[in-house]
Coordinates of N, CA and C in Angstrom, one line a residue:
Chain A
E1 N -36.4 32.0 -1.9 CA -35.7 31.0 -0.7 C -34.9 30.1 -1.3
P2 N -33.7 30.1 -0.9 CA -33.3 28.5 -1.6 C -33.9 27.4 -1.8
E3 N -34.0 26.7 -3.2 CA -34.9 25.4 -3.2 C -34.0 24.1 -3.8
V4 N -33.9 22.3 -3.7 CA -33.7 21.9 -4.7 C -34.4 21.6 -5.4
T5 N -33.9 21.2 -6.6 CA -34.9 21.8 -7.8 C -34.7 20.3 -8.9
Q6 N -35.2 19.5 -9.4 CA -35.2 18.2 -9.8 C -35.9 17.9 -11.2
T7 N -35.3 17.1 -12.1 CA -35.9 17.4 -13.0 C -35.8 15.5 -13.7
P8 N -36.1 15.0 -14.9 CA -37.5 15.2 -15.3 C -38.9 15.4 -13.4
S9 N -39.8 16.0 -14.0 CA -40.9 15.4 -13.2 C -41.2 14.3 -13.3
H10 N -41.5 13.8 -14.2 CA -42.2 12.5 -14.8 C -41.3 11.7 -15.7
Q11 N -40.6 10.6 -15.5 CA -40.2 9.8 -16.9 C -40.6 8.7 -16.7
V12 N -41.3 7.8 -18.5 CA -41.7 7.0 -18.8 C -40.4 6.5 -19.4
T13 N -40.4 4.8 -19.0 CA -38.9 4.3 -19.7 C -39.6 3.1 -20.1
Q14 N -39.2 1.9 -20.9 CA -39.1 0.4 -21.1 C -38.4 0.1 -20.0
M15 N -38.4 -0.7 -19.9 CA -37.9 -2.4 -18.7 C -36.4 -1.8 -19.7
G16 N -35.5 -2.0 -18.9 CA -34.1 -2.0 -19.3 C -33.0 -1.5 -19.9
Q17 N -33.8 0.1 -20.5 CA -33.6 1.4 -20.3 C -32.9 1.8 -19.4
E18 N -32.0 2.3 -19.5 CA -30.8 3.3 -18.9 C -31.7 4.8 -18.6
V19 N -32.0 4.8 -17.4 CA -32.6 6.7 -16.8 C -31.6 7.4 -16.4
I20 N -31.9 8.7 -16.2 CA -31.1 9.5 -15.3 C -31.8 10.4 -14.8
L21 N -31.6 10.3 -13.5 CA -32.6 11.6 -12.9 C -31.5 12.4 -12.1
R22 N -32.0 14.1 -12.7 CA -31.1 15.1 -12.1 C -31.8 15.9 -11.2
C23 N -30.5 16.6 -10.2 CA -30.6 17.9 -9.2 C -30.3 18.5 -8.9
V24 N -30.7 19.6 -8.5 CA -29.7 20.8 -8.3 C -29.9 21.4 -6.8
P25 N -29.0 20.4 -6.0 CA -29.1 21.4 -4.6 C -28.7 22.3 -4.2
I26 N -29.5 22.6 -3.1 CA -28.9 24.2 -2.7 C -27.6 24.6 -2.8
S27 N -27.0 25.3 -3.1 CA -26.0 25.8 -3.8 C -24.8 26.2 -2.4
N28 N -24.7 25.9 -1.2 CA -23.9 25.7 -0.2 C -24.3 24.6 0.4
H29 N -25.1 23.9 0.4 CA -25.1 22.6 1.4 C -23.8 21.7 0.6
L30 N -23.9 21.0 1.6 CA -22.3 20.2 1.5 C -22.4 18.2 1.0
Y31 N -24.1 18.0 1.8 CA -24.5 16.9 1.6 C -26.2 16.4 0.5
F32 N -25.6 15.4 0.2 CA -26.7 15.0 -0.6 C -27.2 13.7 -0.5
Y33 N -28.4 13.1 -0.8 CA -29.1 12.3 -0.8 C -30.5 12.1 -2.1
W34 N -30.5 10.5 -2.4 CA -31.0 10.3 -3.0 C -32.3 9.5 -1.7
Y35 N -33.3 9.1 -2.3 CA -34.4 8.7 -1.2 C -35.6 8.2 -2.2
R36 N -35.9 7.1 -2.3 CA -37.1 6.5 -3.0 C -38.3 6.6 -2.3
Q37 N -39.5 6.8 -2.9 CA -41.1 6.2 -2.7 C -41.7 5.5 -3.6
I38 N -42.3 4.4 -3.3 CA -43.0 3.7 -3.9 C -44.2 3.8 -3.5
L39 N -45.1 4.0 -4.6 CA -46.3 4.3 -4.5 C -47.4 4.1 -2.9
G40 N -47.5 5.1 -2.4 CA -48.3 4.7 -1.1 C -47.3 4.2 0.2
Q41 N -46.0 4.1 0.1 CA -45.0 3.1 0.9 C -44.3 4.4 1.4
K42 N -43.3 3.3 2.5 CA -42.8 5.0 3.0 C -41.5 5.4 2.0
V43 N -41.0 6.4 2.2 CA -40.0 6.8 1.7 C -38.3 6.3 1.9
E44 N -37.8 5.8 1.6 CA -36.5 4.8 2.0 C -35.2 5.5 1.4
F45 N -34.1 5.5 2.4 CA -33.1 6.1 1.3 C -32.4 5.1 0.8
L46 N -31.8 5.7 -0.8 CA -30.9 5.0 -0.6 C -29.6 5.5 -0.8
V47 N -29.0 6.5 -1.3 CA -27.5 7.0 -0.7 C -27.4 8.1 -0.7
S48 N -26.5 8.9 0.0 CA -26.2 10.1 0.5 C -24.6 10.0 -0.1
F49 N -23.9 11.5 0.0 CA -23.1 12.1 -1.1 C -22.3 12.7 -0.6
Y50 N -21.1 12.8 0.3 CA -20.3 13.8 0.4 C -19.0 14.0 -0.2
N51 N -18.2 15.1 -0.3 CA -17.0 15.3 -0.7 C -16.7 14.4 -1.9
N52 N -17.9 14.4 -2.7 CA -17.6 13.8 -4.1 C -17.0 12.3 -3.9
E53 N -17.9 11.4 -2.9 CA -18.3 10.3 -3.2 C -19.3 9.6 -1.7
I54 N -19.3 9.0 -2.1 CA -20.4 8.1 -1.4 C -20.2 8.0 -0.3
S55 N -21.0 8.5 0.9 CA -20.7 8.3 2.1 C -21.5 7.2 2.9
E56 N -22.6 6.8 2.4 CA -23.3 5.3 2.7 C -24.5 5.2 1.6
K57 N -24.8 3.9 1.6 CA -25.8 3.5 0.4 C -26.5 2.2 1.1
S58 N -27.7 2.2 0.8 CA -28.7 1.2 1.6 C -28.7 -0.3 0.7
E59 N -29.8 -1.0 1.0 CA -28.7 -2.5 0.2 C -30.0 -2.2 -0.8
I60 N -31.0 -1.3 -0.8 CA -31.5 -1.4 -2.2 C -30.7 -0.3 -3.5
F61 N -29.5 -0.3 -3.2 CA -28.9 0.8 -3.6 C -27.6 -0.2 -4.6
D62 N -28.1 -0.9 -5.2 CA -27.5 -1.8 -5.9 C -26.3 -1.3 -7.3
D63 N -25.7 -2.9 -7.5 CA -25.0 -2.3 -8.7 C -25.9 -1.4 -10.1
Q64 N -26.9 -1.4 -10.2 CA -27.5 -0.9 -10.8 C -27.4 0.5 -10.7
F65 N -27.6 1.0 -9.2 CA -27.2 2.6 -9.4 C -26.2 3.1 -9.3
S66 N -25.8 4.4 -9.7 CA -24.8 5.3 -9.6 C -25.3 6.6 -9.4
V67 N -24.0 7.2 -8.4 CA -24.5 8.6 -8.6 C -23.0 9.6 -8.6
E68 N -23.4 10.6 -9.2 CA -22.2 11.6 -9.2 C -22.7 13.1 -9.4
R69 N -21.7 13.8 -9.1 CA -21.8 15.5 -9.0 C -20.5 15.9 -10.0
P70 N -21.8 16.0 -11.3 CA -20.5 16.0 -12.3 C -19.8 17.2 -12.7
D71 N -20.3 18.1 -12.1 CA -20.1 19.8 -12.6 C -20.0 20.7 -11.2
G72 N -19.9 20.0 -10.2 CA -20.1 20.8 -9.0 C -21.4 21.6 -8.8
S73 N -22.6 21.3 -9.1 CA -23.8 22.0 -9.0 C -24.4 20.5 -9.2
N74 N -24.8 19.8 -10.5 CA -25.7 18.8 -10.9 C -25.6 17.5 -10.0
F75 N -26.6 16.9 -9.3 CA -25.9 15.9 -8.6 C -27.0 14.2 -9.3
T76 N -26.3 13.5 -10.0 CA -27.4 13.1 -10.6 C -27.9 11.2 -9.9
L77 N -29.0 10.7 -10.4 CA -28.9 9.2 -10.4 C -29.0 8.8 -11.5
K78 N -28.2 7.6 -11.6 CA -28.4 6.9 -12.6 C -28.9 5.4 -12.6
I79 N -29.6 4.9 -13.2 CA -30.1 3.4 -13.2 C -29.7 2.8 -14.6
R80 N -29.0 1.8 -14.2 CA -28.1 1.2 -15.9 C -29.4 0.7 -16.6
S81 N -30.1 0.3 -15.9 CA -31.2 -1.2 -16.4 C -32.4 -1.2 -15.7
T82 N -33.2 -0.4 -15.8 CA -34.5 -0.3 -15.1 C -35.0 -2.0 -15.0
K83 N -35.4 -2.0 -14.5 CA -36.6 -3.3 -13.8 C -37.9 -2.2 -13.4
L84 N -39.2 -3.3 -13.5 CA -40.5 -3.0 -13.3 C -40.7 -1.8 -11.4
E85 N -39.8 -2.5 -11.2 CA -39.9 -2.6 -9.6 C -39.2 -1.3 -9.4
D86 N -38.6 -0.4 -9.8 CA -37.8 0.6 -10.0 C -38.9 2.0 -10.1
S87 N -39.8 1.2 -10.5 CA -41.1 2.5 -10.8 C -41.4 3.0 -9.5
A88 N -41.0 4.5 -9.2 CA -41.2 5.1 -8.1 C -41.0 6.1 -7.6
M89 N -41.3 6.8 -6.8 CA -40.8 8.4 -7.1 C -39.6 8.9 -5.9
Y90 N -38.3 9.4 -6.8 CA -37.1 9.6 -6.3 C -36.7 10.9 -6.3
F91 N -36.6 10.9 -4.8 CA -36.8 12.3 -4.6 C -34.9 13.0 -4.2
C92 N -34.6 14.4 -4.5 CA -33.4 14.4 -3.9 C -33.3 15.2 -2.8
A93 N -32.6 15.5 -1.9 CA -32.2 16.3 -0.6 C -30.6 17.2 -0.4
S94 N -30.9 17.5 0.2 CA -29.5 18.3 0.5 C -29.6 18.9 2.2
F95 N -28.2 19.0 2.4 CA -28.4 19.5 3.9 C -27.4 20.7 4.1
G96 N -27.1 21.5 4.9 CA -26.3 22.5 4.3 C -25.0 22.0 5.7
Q97 N -25.7 21.4 7.3 CA -24.8 21.1 8.2 C -25.4 20.4 8.7
L98 N -25.3 19.2 9.2 CA -25.5 17.7 9.9 C -26.1 18.3 10.8
N99 N -25.9 18.9 11.8 CA -26.5 19.0 13.2 C -27.3 20.1 13.3
T100 N -27.9 21.1 12.0 CA -29.1 21.6 11.8 C -30.3 20.6 11.9
G101 N -29.9 19.3 11.1 CA -31.5 18.6 11.3 C -32.2 18.7 10.0
E102 N -32.0 19.7 9.3 CA -33.0 19.7 8.7 C -32.5 19.0 7.1
L103 N -33.5 18.7 6.2 CA -32.9 18.0 4.9 C -34.1 18.5 4.2
F104 N -33.6 19.4 3.3 CA -34.3 20.0 2.1 C -34.7 19.2 1.1
F105 N -36.0 18.8 0.8 CA -36.2 18.3 -0.6 C -36.5 18.7 -1.4
G106 N -36.5 18.5 -3.0 CA -36.9 18.3 -4.5 C -38.2 18.0 -4.2
E107 N -39.0 18.1 -5.4 CA -40.1 18.2 -5.9 C -40.3 16.6 -5.8
G108 N -39.4 15.8 -6.5 CA -39.3 14.5 -6.7 C -39.6 14.5 -8.1
S109 N -39.0 13.1 -8.4 CA -39.1 12.9 -10.3 C -39.7 11.5 -10.0
R110 N -40.7 11.2 -11.0 CA -41.6 10.2 -10.7 C -41.2 9.2 -12.0
L111 N -40.7 8.0 -11.8 CA -40.2 7.3 -12.8 C -41.5 5.8 -12.8
T112 N -42.0 5.5 -14.4 CA -42.8 4.7 -14.0 C -41.7 3.9 -15.4
V113 N -41.6 2.9 -15.3 CA -41.3 2.0 -15.5 C -41.9 0.9 -16.3
L114 N -42.1 0.4 -17.9 CA -43.0 -0.2 -18.3 C -42.8 -1.7 -18.5
Chain B
A1 N -31.4 -2.4 14.4 CA -31.2 -1.4 13.6 C -32.7 -0.2 14.0
Q2 N -31.7 1.5 13.9 CA -33.1 2.4 14.6 C -34.1 1.6 13.9
T3 N -34.8 2.4 14.5 CA -36.6 2.6 13.9 C -37.1 3.3 13.6
V4 N -38.6 3.9 12.7 CA -39.5 5.1 13.7 C -40.5 4.4 13.2
T5 N -41.6 4.3 13.9 CA -42.8 3.4 14.2 C -43.9 4.2 14.0
Q6 N -44.7 4.3 13.3 CA -46.3 5.0 13.0 C -47.4 3.7 12.7
S7 N -48.0 4.2 14.1 CA -48.9 2.9 13.8 C -50.1 3.3 13.5
Q8 N -50.1 4.4 13.1 CA -51.7 5.4 12.6 C -52.0 4.8 11.2
P9 N -52.0 4.3 10.3 CA -51.7 4.4 8.9 C -52.4 5.5 8.0
E10 N -54.4 6.1 8.6 CA -54.7 6.7 8.2 C -55.3 7.5 9.5
M11 N -55.9 8.9 9.6 CA -56.6 9.2 10.3 C -57.9 10.0 10.2
S12 N -58.6 10.5 10.6 CA -59.3 11.7 10.0 C -59.8 12.3 11.2
V13 N -60.1 13.7 11.0 CA -60.2 14.9 11.5 C -61.8 15.7 11.3
Q14 N -62.1 16.4 12.2 CA -63.2 17.6 10.9 C -62.4 18.5 11.2
E15 N -63.2 19.8 10.4 CA -61.9 21.1 10.1 C -62.4 21.4 11.2
A16 N -61.1 22.0 11.8 CA -61.3 23.0 13.2 C -61.1 22.0 14.4
E17 N -61.2 21.1 14.4 CA -60.9 19.9 15.5 C -58.9 19.9 15.6
T18 N -58.9 19.6 16.6 CA -57.6 19.2 17.3 C -57.3 17.6 16.7
V19 N -56.2 17.5 16.1 CA -55.9 15.8 16.0 C -54.0 15.6 16.3
T20 N -54.0 14.2 17.0 CA -52.6 14.0 17.5 C -52.1 12.5 16.6
L21 N -51.4 12.7 16.1 CA -50.5 11.9 15.2 C -49.6 11.0 16.4
S22 N -49.3 9.6 16.1 CA -48.6 9.5 17.1 C -47.1 9.1 16.0
C23 N -45.7 8.8 17.1 CA -44.5 8.2 16.6 C -43.8 7.8 17.4
T24 N -43.7 6.3 17.5 CA -42.6 5.7 18.4 C -41.4 5.7 17.5
Y25 N -39.8 6.0 18.4 CA -38.5 5.3 17.7 C -38.2 4.6 18.8
D26 N -36.9 4.1 17.9 CA -35.7 3.2 18.7 C -34.4 3.7 18.4
T27 N -33.4 4.2 19.8 CA -32.6 4.8 19.4 C -31.5 4.4 20.9
S28 N -30.4 4.2 20.6 CA -29.3 4.4 21.8 C -28.7 5.5 21.6
E29 N -28.8 6.7 21.2 CA -28.4 7.9 21.0 C -28.7 8.4 22.3
S30 N -28.2 9.8 22.6 CA -28.7 10.7 23.7 C -29.2 11.8 23.2
D31 N -28.4 12.0 22.1 CA -28.5 13.3 21.4 C -28.8 13.3 19.9
Y32 N -30.3 13.7 19.5 CA -30.6 13.4 18.0 C -31.5 14.5 18.1
Y33 N -32.2 14.3 16.5 CA -32.8 15.1 16.0 C -34.2 14.4 15.7
L34 N -35.1 14.8 16.0 CA -37.0 14.1 15.4 C -37.3 15.2 14.6
F35 N -38.2 14.7 13.8 CA -39.0 15.6 12.5 C -40.5 15.4 12.3
W36 N -40.9 16.2 11.9 CA -42.3 15.6 11.7 C -42.8 16.2 9.7
Y37 N -42.9 15.4 8.5 CA -42.6 15.9 7.0 C -43.7 15.6 6.8
K38 N -44.0 16.3 6.3 CA -45.6 16.9 5.7 C -45.4 16.6 4.0
Q39 N -46.6 15.6 3.4 CA -46.2 15.5 2.3 C -47.7 15.5 1.8
P40 N -48.0 16.8 0.8 CA -49.4 16.6 0.3 C -49.7 16.3 -1.1
P41 N -50.9 16.0 -1.5 CA -50.9 15.4 -2.7 C -49.8 16.1 -4.2
S42 N -49.2 17.1 -4.0 CA -48.5 17.9 -4.6 C -46.8 16.8 -4.4
R43 N -47.0 16.0 -3.6 CA -45.8 15.1 -3.4 C -44.2 15.7 -2.6
Q44 N -44.4 16.4 -2.7 CA -43.1 17.3 -1.9 C -42.8 17.0 -0.3
M45 N -42.2 16.9 0.0 CA -42.1 17.0 1.1 C -41.2 18.1 2.4
I46 N -42.6 18.1 2.9 CA -41.9 19.7 3.6 C -41.8 19.4 5.1
L47 N -41.1 20.5 5.6 CA -40.8 20.3 6.6 C -41.9 20.8 8.0
V48 N -42.3 20.0 8.5 CA -43.4 20.6 9.7 C -42.8 21.8 10.7
I49 N -42.2 20.6 11.6 CA -41.8 20.9 13.0 C -40.2 19.8 13.1
R50 N -39.2 20.4 14.1 CA -38.5 19.9 14.8 C -38.2 19.9 16.0
Q51 N -37.7 18.6 16.6 CA -37.3 18.8 17.9 C -35.9 18.2 18.4
E52 N -34.9 18.7 19.0 CA -33.6 18.9 19.4 C -33.6 17.7 20.9
A53 N -33.7 16.8 20.4 CA -33.5 15.3 21.7 C -32.9 15.9 23.0
Y54 N -31.7 17.0 23.1 CA -31.5 17.4 24.4 C -32.3 18.5 25.0
K55 N -33.4 19.2 24.3 CA -33.8 20.4 24.2 C -35.2 19.8 25.1
Q56 N -35.5 20.1 26.2 CA -37.2 19.5 27.2 C -38.2 20.2 26.6
Q57 N -37.9 21.4 26.2 CA -39.2 21.9 26.1 C -39.8 21.7 24.7
N58 N -40.8 21.3 24.5 CA -41.6 20.7 23.0 C -41.4 21.9 22.2
A59 N -41.5 21.3 21.0 CA -41.3 22.4 20.0 C -42.7 23.0 19.4
T60 N -42.8 24.0 18.8 CA -44.1 24.3 18.5 C -44.2 25.5 17.1
E61 N -44.7 25.2 16.5 CA -44.8 26.4 15.2 C -46.4 26.6 14.8
N62 N -46.6 27.7 15.5 CA -48.0 28.2 15.0 C -48.9 27.0 15.7
R63 N -49.5 26.3 14.2 CA -50.8 25.3 15.5 C -50.3 23.7 15.3
F64 N -49.2 23.8 15.0 CA -48.9 22.4 15.4 C -47.6 22.3 16.3
S65 N -47.7 21.1 17.2 CA -46.9 21.2 18.3 C -46.6 19.6 18.5
V66 N -45.4 19.4 19.5 CA -45.0 17.8 20.0 C -45.0 17.7 21.2
N67 N -45.5 16.4 21.5 CA -45.1 15.9 22.2 C -44.3 15.0 22.7
F68 N -42.9 15.2 23.5 CA -41.6 14.4 23.0 C -41.7 13.9 24.6
Q69 N -41.3 12.8 24.8 CA -41.6 12.1 25.7 C -40.1 11.4 25.4
K70 N -39.0 11.8 25.7 CA -38.0 11.1 25.6 C -37.7 9.7 25.8
A71 N -37.7 9.5 27.2 CA -37.7 8.0 28.0 C -38.5 6.8 27.6
A72 N -40.0 7.8 26.9 CA -40.7 6.6 26.0 C -40.2 6.6 24.8
K73 N -39.4 7.7 24.3 CA -38.9 7.3 23.0 C -40.4 7.9 22.2
S74 N -40.9 8.6 22.5 CA -42.3 9.2 21.7 C -42.2 10.5 21.2
F75 N -42.9 11.0 20.4 CA -42.6 12.1 19.1 C -43.9 12.3 18.5
S76 N -44.8 12.5 19.5 CA -46.2 12.6 19.1 C -46.4 14.4 18.3
L77 N -47.4 14.0 17.3 CA -47.7 16.0 16.1 C -48.7 16.1 16.9
K78 N -49.2 17.4 17.1 CA -50.6 17.8 17.4 C -50.7 18.8 16.4
I79 N -52.0 18.8 16.0 CA -52.3 20.1 14.6 C -53.8 20.5 15.5
S80 N -53.5 21.3 15.7 CA -54.9 22.4 16.5 C -55.4 23.3 15.6
D81 N -56.6 23.2 15.7 CA -58.0 24.1 14.5 C -57.3 23.5 13.0
S82 N -57.2 22.2 12.7 CA -57.3 21.6 11.6 C -57.7 22.5 10.3
Q83 N -57.1 22.5 9.7 CA -57.3 23.5 8.6 C -57.9 22.2 7.1
L84 N -58.3 22.3 5.9 CA -58.5 21.4 4.8 C -57.0 21.6 4.4
G85 N -56.3 22.2 4.1 CA -54.9 22.1 3.4 C -54.0 21.4 4.3
D86 N -54.3 21.0 5.4 CA -53.7 20.3 6.5 C -53.3 18.9 5.9
A87 N -54.4 18.3 5.0 CA -54.5 17.0 4.1 C -53.7 16.5 4.1
A88 N -52.7 15.5 4.2 CA -51.8 15.3 3.4 C -51.1 13.6 4.0
M89 N -50.2 13.1 3.6 CA -49.3 12.3 4.1 C -48.6 12.8 5.3
Y90 N -48.0 12.7 6.9 CA -47.5 12.9 7.5 C -46.5 11.7 8.1
F91 N -45.0 12.3 7.8 CA -43.8 11.5 8.4 C -43.5 11.6 9.2
C92 N -43.3 10.9 10.2 CA -42.1 11.5 11.6 C -41.2 10.6 11.1
A93 N -39.6 11.4 11.2 CA -38.6 10.8 11.0 C -37.1 11.2 12.0
K94 N -36.6 10.7 12.0 CA -35.1 10.8 12.8 C -33.8 11.1 12.4
N95 N -33.1 11.6 12.6 CA -31.3 11.6 12.0 C -31.0 10.3 12.3
R96 N -30.3 10.0 12.0 CA -29.6 8.9 12.0 C -28.2 8.7 11.6
D97 N -26.9 9.1 12.1 CA -25.7 9.2 11.6 C -26.3 10.5 10.3
D98 N -25.3 10.4 9.6 CA -25.4 11.8 8.6 C -27.2 11.3 7.5
K99 N -27.8 11.0 7.8 CA -29.3 10.9 7.0 C -30.7 10.9 7.7
I100 N -31.4 10.7 7.2 CA -33.2 10.9 7.7 C -33.3 9.5 7.9
I101 N -33.9 8.7 8.5 CA -34.6 7.7 8.1 C -36.5 8.1 8.8
F102 N -37.0 7.5 8.1 CA -38.5 7.8 7.9 C -39.8 6.9 8.9
G103 N -40.4 7.1 9.4 CA -41.2 6.0 9.6 C -42.5 5.7 8.5
K104 N -43.2 4.8 8.2 CA -44.2 4.7 7.3 C -45.3 5.9 6.6
G105 N -45.4 6.9 8.2 CA -46.3 7.4 7.6 C -47.8 7.6 8.1
T106 N -48.6 8.8 8.1 CA -50.2 8.7 8.4 C -51.3 9.6 7.6
R107 N -51.8 8.7 6.9 CA -52.8 9.7 6.3 C -53.7 10.2 7.2
L108 N -53.7 11.4 7.0 CA -54.4 12.7 7.5 C -55.9 13.0 6.7
H109 N -57.0 12.8 6.6 CA -57.8 13.2 6.3 C -58.4 14.4 7.0
I110 N -59.2 15.8 6.0 CA -59.4 16.8 7.1 C -61.3 16.1 6.9
L111 N -62.1 16.3 7.5 CA -63.4 16.9 7.2 C -63.9 17.7 7.2
P112 N -64.6 18.1 6.1 CA -65.5 19.5 6.2 C -66.3 19.8 7.0

């Protein structure tokens, strides 16, 4: 069964360092997302990406964050200068068609900022 | 802003018993999707069940069923014959534009 894959599963970084989280969405999907979940809290929308551009972003997704799909398969989330409060689980997800409703999630990347 | 509200942070149920998780939402749309996602300790989000708002019939997936009350904007999840593997966080969710928004979750404990 096709699945969304994410790497790394866990990354520890020092505050101020750049981090890149990688995702390979399901191959025929067109809509891509990053969500964040701070430990024990709700899953929060960060950004959606369609047709090689951001379609929507939340207020969390400030100038420190960026996304790109450099090679047509990988979908990356970059945090330029990490802060302690960026420590969270980051989930990549994809839709095939919006009207089917189902969002397919990866297993998540845990980011720990020290 | 549209919201999804889960008023039960935690619930417990005896193995083999039935439990109902509550969810309400706010929307001005007439057609939309509602979801229940399960997040076990492995952390991956897994779709449990989906309901299309224009369908009056409540969705059912094996031991999981929903009680969808469109006028009341209520969407509860019933788990029958609870099993130890059902222990997880359960998130109620709704589509909005081209994304999904989540409630805060209900942690379900299964008591042996």
